[in-house]
Coordinates of C-alpha atoms and ligand atoms in Angstrom, one line a residue:
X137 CA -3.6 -109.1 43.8
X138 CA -4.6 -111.4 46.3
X139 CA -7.5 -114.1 46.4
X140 CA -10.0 -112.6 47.5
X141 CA -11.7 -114.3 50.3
X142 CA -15.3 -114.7 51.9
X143 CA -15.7 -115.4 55.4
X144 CA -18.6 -116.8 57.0
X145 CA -18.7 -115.0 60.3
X146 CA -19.9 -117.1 63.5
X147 CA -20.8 -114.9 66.7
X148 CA -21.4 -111.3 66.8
X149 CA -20.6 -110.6 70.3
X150 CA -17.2 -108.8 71.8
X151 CA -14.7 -110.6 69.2
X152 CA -16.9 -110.9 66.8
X153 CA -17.9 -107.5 66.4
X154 CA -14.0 -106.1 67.0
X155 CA -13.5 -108.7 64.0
X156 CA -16.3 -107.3 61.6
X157 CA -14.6 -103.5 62.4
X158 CA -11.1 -104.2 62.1
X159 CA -12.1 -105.4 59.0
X160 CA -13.3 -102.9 57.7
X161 CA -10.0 -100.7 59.1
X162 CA -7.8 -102.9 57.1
X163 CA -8.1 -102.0 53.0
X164 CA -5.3 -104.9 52.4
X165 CA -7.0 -107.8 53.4
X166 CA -8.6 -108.9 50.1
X167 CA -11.8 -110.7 52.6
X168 CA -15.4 -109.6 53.0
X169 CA -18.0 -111.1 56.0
X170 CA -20.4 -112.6 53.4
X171 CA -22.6 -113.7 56.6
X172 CA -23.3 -113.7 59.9
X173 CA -24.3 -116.3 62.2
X174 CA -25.9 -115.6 65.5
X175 CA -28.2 -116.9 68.2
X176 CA -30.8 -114.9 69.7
X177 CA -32.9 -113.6 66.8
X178 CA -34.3 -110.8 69.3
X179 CA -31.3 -109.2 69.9
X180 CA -31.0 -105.7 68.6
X181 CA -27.7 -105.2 66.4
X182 CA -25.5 -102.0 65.1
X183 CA -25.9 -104.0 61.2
X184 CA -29.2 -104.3 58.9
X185 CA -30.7 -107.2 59.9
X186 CA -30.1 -109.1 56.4
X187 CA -26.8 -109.6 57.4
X188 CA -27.6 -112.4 60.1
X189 CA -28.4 -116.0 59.8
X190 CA -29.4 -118.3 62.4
X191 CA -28.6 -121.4 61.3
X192 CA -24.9 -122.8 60.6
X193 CA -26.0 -124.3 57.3
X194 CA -27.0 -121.1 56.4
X195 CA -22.6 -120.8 56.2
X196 CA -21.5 -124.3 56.1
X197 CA -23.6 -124.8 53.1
X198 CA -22.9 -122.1 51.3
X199 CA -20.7 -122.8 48.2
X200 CA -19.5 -119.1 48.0
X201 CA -17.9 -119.3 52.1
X202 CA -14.4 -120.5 51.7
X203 CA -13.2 -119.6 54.6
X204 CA -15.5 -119.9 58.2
X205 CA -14.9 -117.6 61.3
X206 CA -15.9 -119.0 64.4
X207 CA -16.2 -117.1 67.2
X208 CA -19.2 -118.1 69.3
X209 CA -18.7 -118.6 73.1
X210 CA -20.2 -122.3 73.1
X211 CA -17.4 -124.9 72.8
X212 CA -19.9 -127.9 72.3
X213 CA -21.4 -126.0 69.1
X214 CA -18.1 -124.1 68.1
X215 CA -16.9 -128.2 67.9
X216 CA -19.6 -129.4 65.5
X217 CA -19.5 -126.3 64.1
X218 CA -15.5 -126.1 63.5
X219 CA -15.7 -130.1 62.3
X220 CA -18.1 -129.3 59.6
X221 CA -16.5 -126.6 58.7
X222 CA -13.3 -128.2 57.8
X223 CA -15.1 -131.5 56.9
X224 CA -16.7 -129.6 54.1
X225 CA -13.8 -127.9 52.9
X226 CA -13.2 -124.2 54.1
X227 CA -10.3 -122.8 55.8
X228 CA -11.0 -122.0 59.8
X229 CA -10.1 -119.5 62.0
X230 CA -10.8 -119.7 65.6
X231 CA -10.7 -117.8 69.0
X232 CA -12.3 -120.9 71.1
X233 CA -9.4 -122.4 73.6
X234 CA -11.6 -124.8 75.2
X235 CA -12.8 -126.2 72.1
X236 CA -8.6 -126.5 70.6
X237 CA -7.4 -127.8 73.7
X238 CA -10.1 -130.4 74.0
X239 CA -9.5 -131.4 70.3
X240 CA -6.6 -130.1 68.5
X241 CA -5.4 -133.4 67.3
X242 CA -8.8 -134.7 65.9
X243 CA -8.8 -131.3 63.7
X244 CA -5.0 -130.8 62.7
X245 CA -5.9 -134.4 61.5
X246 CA -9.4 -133.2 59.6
X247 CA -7.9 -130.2 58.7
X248 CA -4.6 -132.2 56.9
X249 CA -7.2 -134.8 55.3
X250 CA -9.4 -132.6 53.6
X251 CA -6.0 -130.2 53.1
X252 CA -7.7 -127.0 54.7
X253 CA -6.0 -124.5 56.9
X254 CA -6.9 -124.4 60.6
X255 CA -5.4 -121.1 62.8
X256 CA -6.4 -120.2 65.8
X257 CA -3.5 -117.4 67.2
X258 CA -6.2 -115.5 69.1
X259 CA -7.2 -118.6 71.2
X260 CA -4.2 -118.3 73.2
X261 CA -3.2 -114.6 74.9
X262 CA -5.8 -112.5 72.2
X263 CA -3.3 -110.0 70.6
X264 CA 0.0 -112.2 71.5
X265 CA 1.7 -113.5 68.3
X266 CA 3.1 -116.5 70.0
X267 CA 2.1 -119.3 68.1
X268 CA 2.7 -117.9 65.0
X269 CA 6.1 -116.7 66.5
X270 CA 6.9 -120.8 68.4
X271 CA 5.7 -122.3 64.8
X272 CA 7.9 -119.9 62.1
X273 CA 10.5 -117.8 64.7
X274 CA 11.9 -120.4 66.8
X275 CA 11.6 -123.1 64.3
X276 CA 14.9 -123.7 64.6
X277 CA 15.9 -122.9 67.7
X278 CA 15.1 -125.4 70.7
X279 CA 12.5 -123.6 73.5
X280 CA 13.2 -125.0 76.7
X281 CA 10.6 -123.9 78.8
X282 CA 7.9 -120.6 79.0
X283 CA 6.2 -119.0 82.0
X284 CA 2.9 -117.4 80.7
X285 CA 0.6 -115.2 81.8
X286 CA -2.0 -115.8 80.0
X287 CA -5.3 -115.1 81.7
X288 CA -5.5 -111.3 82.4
X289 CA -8.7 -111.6 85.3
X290 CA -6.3 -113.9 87.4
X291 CA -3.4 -111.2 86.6
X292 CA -5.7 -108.4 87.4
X293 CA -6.3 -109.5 91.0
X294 CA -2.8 -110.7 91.5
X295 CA -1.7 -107.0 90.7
X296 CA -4.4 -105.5 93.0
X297 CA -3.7 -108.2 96.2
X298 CA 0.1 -106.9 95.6
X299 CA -1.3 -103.3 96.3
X300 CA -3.1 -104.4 99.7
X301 CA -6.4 -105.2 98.4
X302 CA -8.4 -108.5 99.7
X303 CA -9.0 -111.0 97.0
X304 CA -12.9 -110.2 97.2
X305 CA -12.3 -106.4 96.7
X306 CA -9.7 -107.1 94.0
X307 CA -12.3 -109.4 92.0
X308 CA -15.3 -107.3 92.3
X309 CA -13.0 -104.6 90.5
X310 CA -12.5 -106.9 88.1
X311 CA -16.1 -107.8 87.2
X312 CA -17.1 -103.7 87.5
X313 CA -14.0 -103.3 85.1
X314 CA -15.1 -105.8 82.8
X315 CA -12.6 -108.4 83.2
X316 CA -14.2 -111.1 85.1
X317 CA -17.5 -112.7 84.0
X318 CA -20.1 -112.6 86.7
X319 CA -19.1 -116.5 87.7
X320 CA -15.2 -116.1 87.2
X321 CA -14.4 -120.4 88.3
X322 CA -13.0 -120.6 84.2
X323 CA -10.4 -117.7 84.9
X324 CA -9.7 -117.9 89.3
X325 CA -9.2 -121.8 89.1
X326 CA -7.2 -122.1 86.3
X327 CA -9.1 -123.9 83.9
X328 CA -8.5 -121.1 81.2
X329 CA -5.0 -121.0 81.9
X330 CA -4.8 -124.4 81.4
X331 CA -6.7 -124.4 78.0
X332 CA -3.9 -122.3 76.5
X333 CA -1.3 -124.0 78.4
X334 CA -2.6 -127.2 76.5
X335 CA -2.3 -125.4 73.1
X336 CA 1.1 -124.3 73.7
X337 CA 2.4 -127.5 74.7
X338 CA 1.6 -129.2 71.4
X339 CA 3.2 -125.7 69.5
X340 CA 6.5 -126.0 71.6
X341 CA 7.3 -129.6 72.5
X342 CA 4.8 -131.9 70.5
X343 CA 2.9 -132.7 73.4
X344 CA -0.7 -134.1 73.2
X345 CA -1.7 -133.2 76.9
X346 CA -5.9 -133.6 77.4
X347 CA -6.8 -130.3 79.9
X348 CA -7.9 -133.1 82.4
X349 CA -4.5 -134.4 82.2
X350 CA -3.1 -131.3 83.1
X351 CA -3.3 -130.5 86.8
X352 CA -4.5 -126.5 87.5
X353 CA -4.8 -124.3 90.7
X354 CA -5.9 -121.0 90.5
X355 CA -6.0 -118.0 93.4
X356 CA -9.6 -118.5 94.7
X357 CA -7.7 -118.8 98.0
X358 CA -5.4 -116.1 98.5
X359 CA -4.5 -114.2 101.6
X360 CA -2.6 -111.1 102.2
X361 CA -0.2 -113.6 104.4
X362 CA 0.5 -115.3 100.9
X363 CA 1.4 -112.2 99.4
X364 CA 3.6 -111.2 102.2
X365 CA 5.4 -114.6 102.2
X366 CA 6.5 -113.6 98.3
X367 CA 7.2 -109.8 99.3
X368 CA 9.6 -111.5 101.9
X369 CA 10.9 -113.1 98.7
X370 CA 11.0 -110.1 96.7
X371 CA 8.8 -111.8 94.7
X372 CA 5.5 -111.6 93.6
X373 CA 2.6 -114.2 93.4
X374 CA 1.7 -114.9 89.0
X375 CA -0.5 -117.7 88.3
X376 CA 1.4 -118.8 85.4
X377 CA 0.6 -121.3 82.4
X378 CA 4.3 -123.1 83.3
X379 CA 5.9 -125.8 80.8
X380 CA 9.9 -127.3 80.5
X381 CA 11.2 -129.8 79.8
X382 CA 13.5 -131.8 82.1
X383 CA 15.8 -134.5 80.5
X384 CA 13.5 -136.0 78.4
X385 CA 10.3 -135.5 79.4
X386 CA 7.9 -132.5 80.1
X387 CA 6.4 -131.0 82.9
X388 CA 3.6 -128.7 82.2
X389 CA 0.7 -127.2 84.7
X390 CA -1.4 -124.1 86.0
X391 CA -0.3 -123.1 89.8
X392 CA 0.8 -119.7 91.7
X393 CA 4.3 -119.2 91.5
X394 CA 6.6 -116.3 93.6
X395 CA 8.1 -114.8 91.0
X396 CA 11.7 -113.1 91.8
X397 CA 11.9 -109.5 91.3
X398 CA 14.8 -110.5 88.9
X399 CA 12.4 -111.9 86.3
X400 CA 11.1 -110.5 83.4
X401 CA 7.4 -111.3 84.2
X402 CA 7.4 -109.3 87.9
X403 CA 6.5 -106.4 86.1
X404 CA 3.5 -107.7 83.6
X405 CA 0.7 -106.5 85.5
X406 CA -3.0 -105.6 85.3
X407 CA -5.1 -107.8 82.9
X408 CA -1.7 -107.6 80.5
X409 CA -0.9 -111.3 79.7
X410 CA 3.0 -112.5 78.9
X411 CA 4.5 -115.4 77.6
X412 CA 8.5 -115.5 78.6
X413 CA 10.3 -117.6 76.4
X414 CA 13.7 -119.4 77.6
X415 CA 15.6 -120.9 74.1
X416 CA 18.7 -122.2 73.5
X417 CA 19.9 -120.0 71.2
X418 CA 17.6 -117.3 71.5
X419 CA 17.3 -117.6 75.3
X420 CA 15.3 -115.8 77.0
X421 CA 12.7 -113.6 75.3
X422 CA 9.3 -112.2 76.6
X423 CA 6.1 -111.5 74.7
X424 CA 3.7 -109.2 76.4
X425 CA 0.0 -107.5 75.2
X426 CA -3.5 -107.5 75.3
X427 CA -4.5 -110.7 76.4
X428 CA -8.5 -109.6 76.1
X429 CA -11.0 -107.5 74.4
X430 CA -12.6 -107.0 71.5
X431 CA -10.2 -105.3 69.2
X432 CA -6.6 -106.4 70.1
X433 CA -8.4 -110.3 70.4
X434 CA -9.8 -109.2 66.3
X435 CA -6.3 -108.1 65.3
X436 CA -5.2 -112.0 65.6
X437 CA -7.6 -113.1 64.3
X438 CA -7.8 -110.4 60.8
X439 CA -3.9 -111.6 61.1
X440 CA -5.0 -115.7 60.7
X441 CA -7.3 -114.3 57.8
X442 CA -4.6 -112.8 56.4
X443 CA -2.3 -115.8 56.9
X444 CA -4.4 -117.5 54.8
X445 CA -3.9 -115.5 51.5
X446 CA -0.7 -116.6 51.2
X447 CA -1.2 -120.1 51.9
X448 CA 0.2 -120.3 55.7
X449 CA -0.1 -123.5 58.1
X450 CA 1.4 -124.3 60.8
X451 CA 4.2 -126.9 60.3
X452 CA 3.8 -128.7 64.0
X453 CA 7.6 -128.9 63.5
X454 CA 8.0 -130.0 67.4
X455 CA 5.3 -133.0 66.7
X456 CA 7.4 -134.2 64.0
X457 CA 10.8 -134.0 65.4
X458 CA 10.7 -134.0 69.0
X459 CA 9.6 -137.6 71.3
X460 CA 8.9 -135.7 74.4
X461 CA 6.7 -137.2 77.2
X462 CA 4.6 -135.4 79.6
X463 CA 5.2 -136.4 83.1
X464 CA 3.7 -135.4 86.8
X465 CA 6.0 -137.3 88.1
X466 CA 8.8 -135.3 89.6
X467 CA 9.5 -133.0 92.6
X468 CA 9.2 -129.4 93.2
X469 CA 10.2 -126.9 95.9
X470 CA 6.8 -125.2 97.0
X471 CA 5.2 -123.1 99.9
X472 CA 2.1 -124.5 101.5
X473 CA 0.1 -122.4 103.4
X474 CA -3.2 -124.0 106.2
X475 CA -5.5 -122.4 108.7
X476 CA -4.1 -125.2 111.2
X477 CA -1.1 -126.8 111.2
X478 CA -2.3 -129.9 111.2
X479 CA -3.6 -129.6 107.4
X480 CA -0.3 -129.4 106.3
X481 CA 0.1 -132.8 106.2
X482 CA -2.0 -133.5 103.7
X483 CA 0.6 -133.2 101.8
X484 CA 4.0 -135.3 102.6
X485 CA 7.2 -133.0 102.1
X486 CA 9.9 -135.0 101.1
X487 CA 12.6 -132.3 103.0
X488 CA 11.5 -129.7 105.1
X489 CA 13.1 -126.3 104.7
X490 CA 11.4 -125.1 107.7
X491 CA 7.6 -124.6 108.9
X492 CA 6.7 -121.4 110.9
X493 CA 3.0 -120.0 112.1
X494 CA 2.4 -116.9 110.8
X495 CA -0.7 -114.7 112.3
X496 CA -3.6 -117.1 111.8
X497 CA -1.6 -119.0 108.8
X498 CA 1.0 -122.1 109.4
X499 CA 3.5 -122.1 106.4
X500 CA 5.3 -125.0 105.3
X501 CA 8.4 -124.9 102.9
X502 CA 10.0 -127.8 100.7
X503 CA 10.2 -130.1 98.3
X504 CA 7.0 -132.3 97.5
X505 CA 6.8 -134.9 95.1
X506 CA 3.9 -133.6 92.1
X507 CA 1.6 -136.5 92.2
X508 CA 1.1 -136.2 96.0
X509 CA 0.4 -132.5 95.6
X510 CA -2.0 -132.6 92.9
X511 CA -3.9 -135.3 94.9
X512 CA -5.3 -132.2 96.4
X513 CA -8.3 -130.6 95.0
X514 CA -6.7 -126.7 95.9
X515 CA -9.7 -125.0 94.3
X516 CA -12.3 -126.1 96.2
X517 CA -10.3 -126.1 99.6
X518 CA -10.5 -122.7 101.1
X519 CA -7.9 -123.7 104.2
X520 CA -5.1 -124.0 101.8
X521 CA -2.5 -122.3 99.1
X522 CA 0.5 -123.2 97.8
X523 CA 2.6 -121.6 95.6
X524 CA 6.1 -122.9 93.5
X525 CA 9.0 -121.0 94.9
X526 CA 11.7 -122.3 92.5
X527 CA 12.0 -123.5 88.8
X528 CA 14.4 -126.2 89.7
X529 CA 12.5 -129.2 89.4
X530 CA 14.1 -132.9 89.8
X531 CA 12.7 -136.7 88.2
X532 CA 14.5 -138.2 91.2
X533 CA 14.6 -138.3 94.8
X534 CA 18.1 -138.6 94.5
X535 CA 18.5 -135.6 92.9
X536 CA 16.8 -133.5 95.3
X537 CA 18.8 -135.1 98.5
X538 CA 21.8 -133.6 96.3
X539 CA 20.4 -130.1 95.9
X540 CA 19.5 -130.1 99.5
X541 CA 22.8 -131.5 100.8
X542 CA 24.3 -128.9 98.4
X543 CA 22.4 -126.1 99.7
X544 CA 23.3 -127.0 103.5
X545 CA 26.9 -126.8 102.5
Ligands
NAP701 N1 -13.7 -111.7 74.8 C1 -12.3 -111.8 74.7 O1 -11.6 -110.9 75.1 C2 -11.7 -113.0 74.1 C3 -10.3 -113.2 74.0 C4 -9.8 -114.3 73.5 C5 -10.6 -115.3 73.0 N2 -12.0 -115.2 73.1 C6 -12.8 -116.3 72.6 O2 -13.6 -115.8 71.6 C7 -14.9 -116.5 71.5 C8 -16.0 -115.4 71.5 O3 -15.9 -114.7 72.7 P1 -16.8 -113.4 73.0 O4 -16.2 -112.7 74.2 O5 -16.9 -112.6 71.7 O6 -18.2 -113.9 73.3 P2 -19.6 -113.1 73.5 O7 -19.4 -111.7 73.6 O8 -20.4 -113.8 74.6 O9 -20.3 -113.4 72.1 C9 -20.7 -114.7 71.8 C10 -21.4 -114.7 70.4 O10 -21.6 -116.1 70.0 C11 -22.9 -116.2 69.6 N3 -23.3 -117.6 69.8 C12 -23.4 -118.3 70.9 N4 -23.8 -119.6 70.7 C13 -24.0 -119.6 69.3 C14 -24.4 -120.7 68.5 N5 -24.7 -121.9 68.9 N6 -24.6 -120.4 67.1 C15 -24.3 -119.2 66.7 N7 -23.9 -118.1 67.4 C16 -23.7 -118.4 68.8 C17 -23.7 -115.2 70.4 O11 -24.9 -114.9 69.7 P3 -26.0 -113.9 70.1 O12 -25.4 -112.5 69.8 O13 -27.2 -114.1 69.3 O14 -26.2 -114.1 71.6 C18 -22.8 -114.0 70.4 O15 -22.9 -113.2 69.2 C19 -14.9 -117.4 72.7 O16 -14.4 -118.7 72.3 C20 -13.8 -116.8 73.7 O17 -13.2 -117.8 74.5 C21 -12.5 -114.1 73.7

């Protein structure tokens, strides 16, 4: 028989209310929600009100909670709460990216002091087993690189631009659809993108990278001339959570890419998130669910619960055995878009491919060196886009005179 454990339960909203059912759906977990912590003591709830608690000492102190749930949608309070948590000796489970990203090392280290279990699978694409599958699966195999998908709302209005609708049109559907929150700047510019993108690169290649450290662009800006530009491509527009490593150093950030009709992430669409895997051995595999919602996001985490009956951690096998740095400093090949063509040299292209004016639109295509692109704030400047066209990306100048001289012969 297995332990039996009780949960202290922070947060009864979406997750946190798909968590308490699934629960009760799942007659081999050994686990029962002792108690529940919550906010507004006026709100009206499907449970007998003796089974809420406002304060978190009501759970942290609480001698008979071994293991605390957190999923509250406040990463300043899910912080102190998650800290205390594991200060005081339970096992954690959370679904709160921004909170991980922001910290991760300060509670891996907590969590290995006070030698607690901290899992968080759901934080990153809901219903996607892709941490547990980087820590135990690919353990020993050598991941090179990943395109995700992993925010659904961004995915959502990629799909629907594709099909001819304006990015306005496409994000209202959203929000009536129940994708996108009312102010959707977390999901459109990238910032929750780059969250999970943070918590992968520690999983994959040992990276500590702070979210400010990590550059992100989102699709605030998109026109139907952009999409067109990647249907010229056979492509289509993704914003994807992108990491690989190059030589010996990392490159990991948040931007549109055209992605090839060839590729196993063309055809993710809707709010379905994906995280395509390229291994040495393995090479390449791609994970693909529910990125959102209350019951597949509850499945990963009843899955961490589970995880912990039997005494699972993650081993951080990459931290220990890889010495990868995180770099911006190398080149890509992109496409930058401007209302006037004089905007397009905000940005210095180390080779030009070509530039054409399109309609209202001047289009510029070739290869820019990172730190000069990201010197532009994207999100906040509606006259622009840009979007990677290739996954060939070079440290050195050098390099890329070759692959140009290379590609003129
Ligand atoms: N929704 C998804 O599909 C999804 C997917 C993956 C990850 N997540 C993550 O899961 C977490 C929860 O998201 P959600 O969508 O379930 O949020 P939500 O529906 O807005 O519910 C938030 C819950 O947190 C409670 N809460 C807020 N501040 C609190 C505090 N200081 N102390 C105690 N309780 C507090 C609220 O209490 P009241 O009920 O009293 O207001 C509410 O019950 C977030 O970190 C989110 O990023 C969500």
């Amino acid at each position: 028989m297995k332990k039996k454990i009780n949960i202290g339960l922070f947060g009864y909203g979406c997750v946190g209310q798909g968590f308490y059912k699934v629960l009760q759906q799942s007659p081999n977990t050994n686990a029962v929600i002792t108690k529940i912590v919550v906010k507004d003591k006026s709100k009206s709830r499907d449970l007998p009100v003796q089974q809420f608690y406002y304060q978190p000492s009501d759970i942290l102190l609480d001698n008979n909670i071994d293991t605390v749930v957190e999923l509250i949608d406040d990463a300043n309070a899910a912080y102190d709460i998650v800290k205390s948590a594991l200060k005081l000796g339970k096992n954690v489970v959370s679904a709160n990216k921004k909170l991980i990203a922001e910290h991760l090392d300060e509670l891996i280290e907590l969590a290995n002091t006070q030698q607690v279990t901290f899992l968080y699978e759901a934080s990153v694409c809901a219903s996607i087993p892709i941490i547990r599958n980087i820590e135990d699966y690919f353990k020993s195999d050598h991941i090179q690189g990943f395109q995700g998908i992993c925010n659904g709302t961004t995915n959502y209005i990629l799909s629907r631009t594709a099909q001819g609708l304006t990015y306005d049109k496409a994000l209202s559907e959203a929000q009536e659809l129940g994708f996108a929150e009312s102010d959707p700047t977390l999901d459109v510019d990238g910032f929750d993108a780059k969250y999970k993108l943070a918590i992968l690169l520690k999983h994959v290649f040992g990276v500590s990278a702070k979210p400010e450290d990590i550059f992100n662009c989102g699709i605030r800006h998109i026109k139907p001339a952009h999409v067109n530009f990647a249907d010229n491509y056979e492509g289509k527009l993704k914003l994807y959570s992108y990491a690989k490593q190059v030589e010996d150093k990392v490159i990991g950030f948040v931007a549109p890419f055209v992605v090839p009709l060839s590729h196993p992430n063309y055809n993710v669409e809707n709010e379905f998130n994906a995280v395509n895997i390229n291994a040495k051995f393995a090479h390449e595999q791609l994970f693909q669910g529910r990125g959102a919602g209350s019951v597949p996001t509850a499945s990963a985490v009843l899955s961490d619960v589970q995880a912990f009956q039997t005494g699972y951690k993650y081993d951080y096998s990459s931290t220990k055995y890889n010495d990868n740095t995180f770099t911006n400093d190398f080149y890509l090949k992109i496409v930058l878009s401007a209302h006037d063509e004089s905007s397009l040299d905000a940005i210095k292209f180390e080779h030009t491919a070509y530039s054409e004016v399109e309609g209202k639109l001047a289009f510029k295509v070739g290869w820019v060196y990172f730190r000069n692109l990201i010197k532009v704030d994207f999100n906040s400047r509606s006259n622009m886009f840009f979007a990677v066209i290739s996954e060939d990306f070079k440290l050195r100048l050098s390099e890329v005179e070759h692959a140009v001289g290379e590609a003129l012969v």
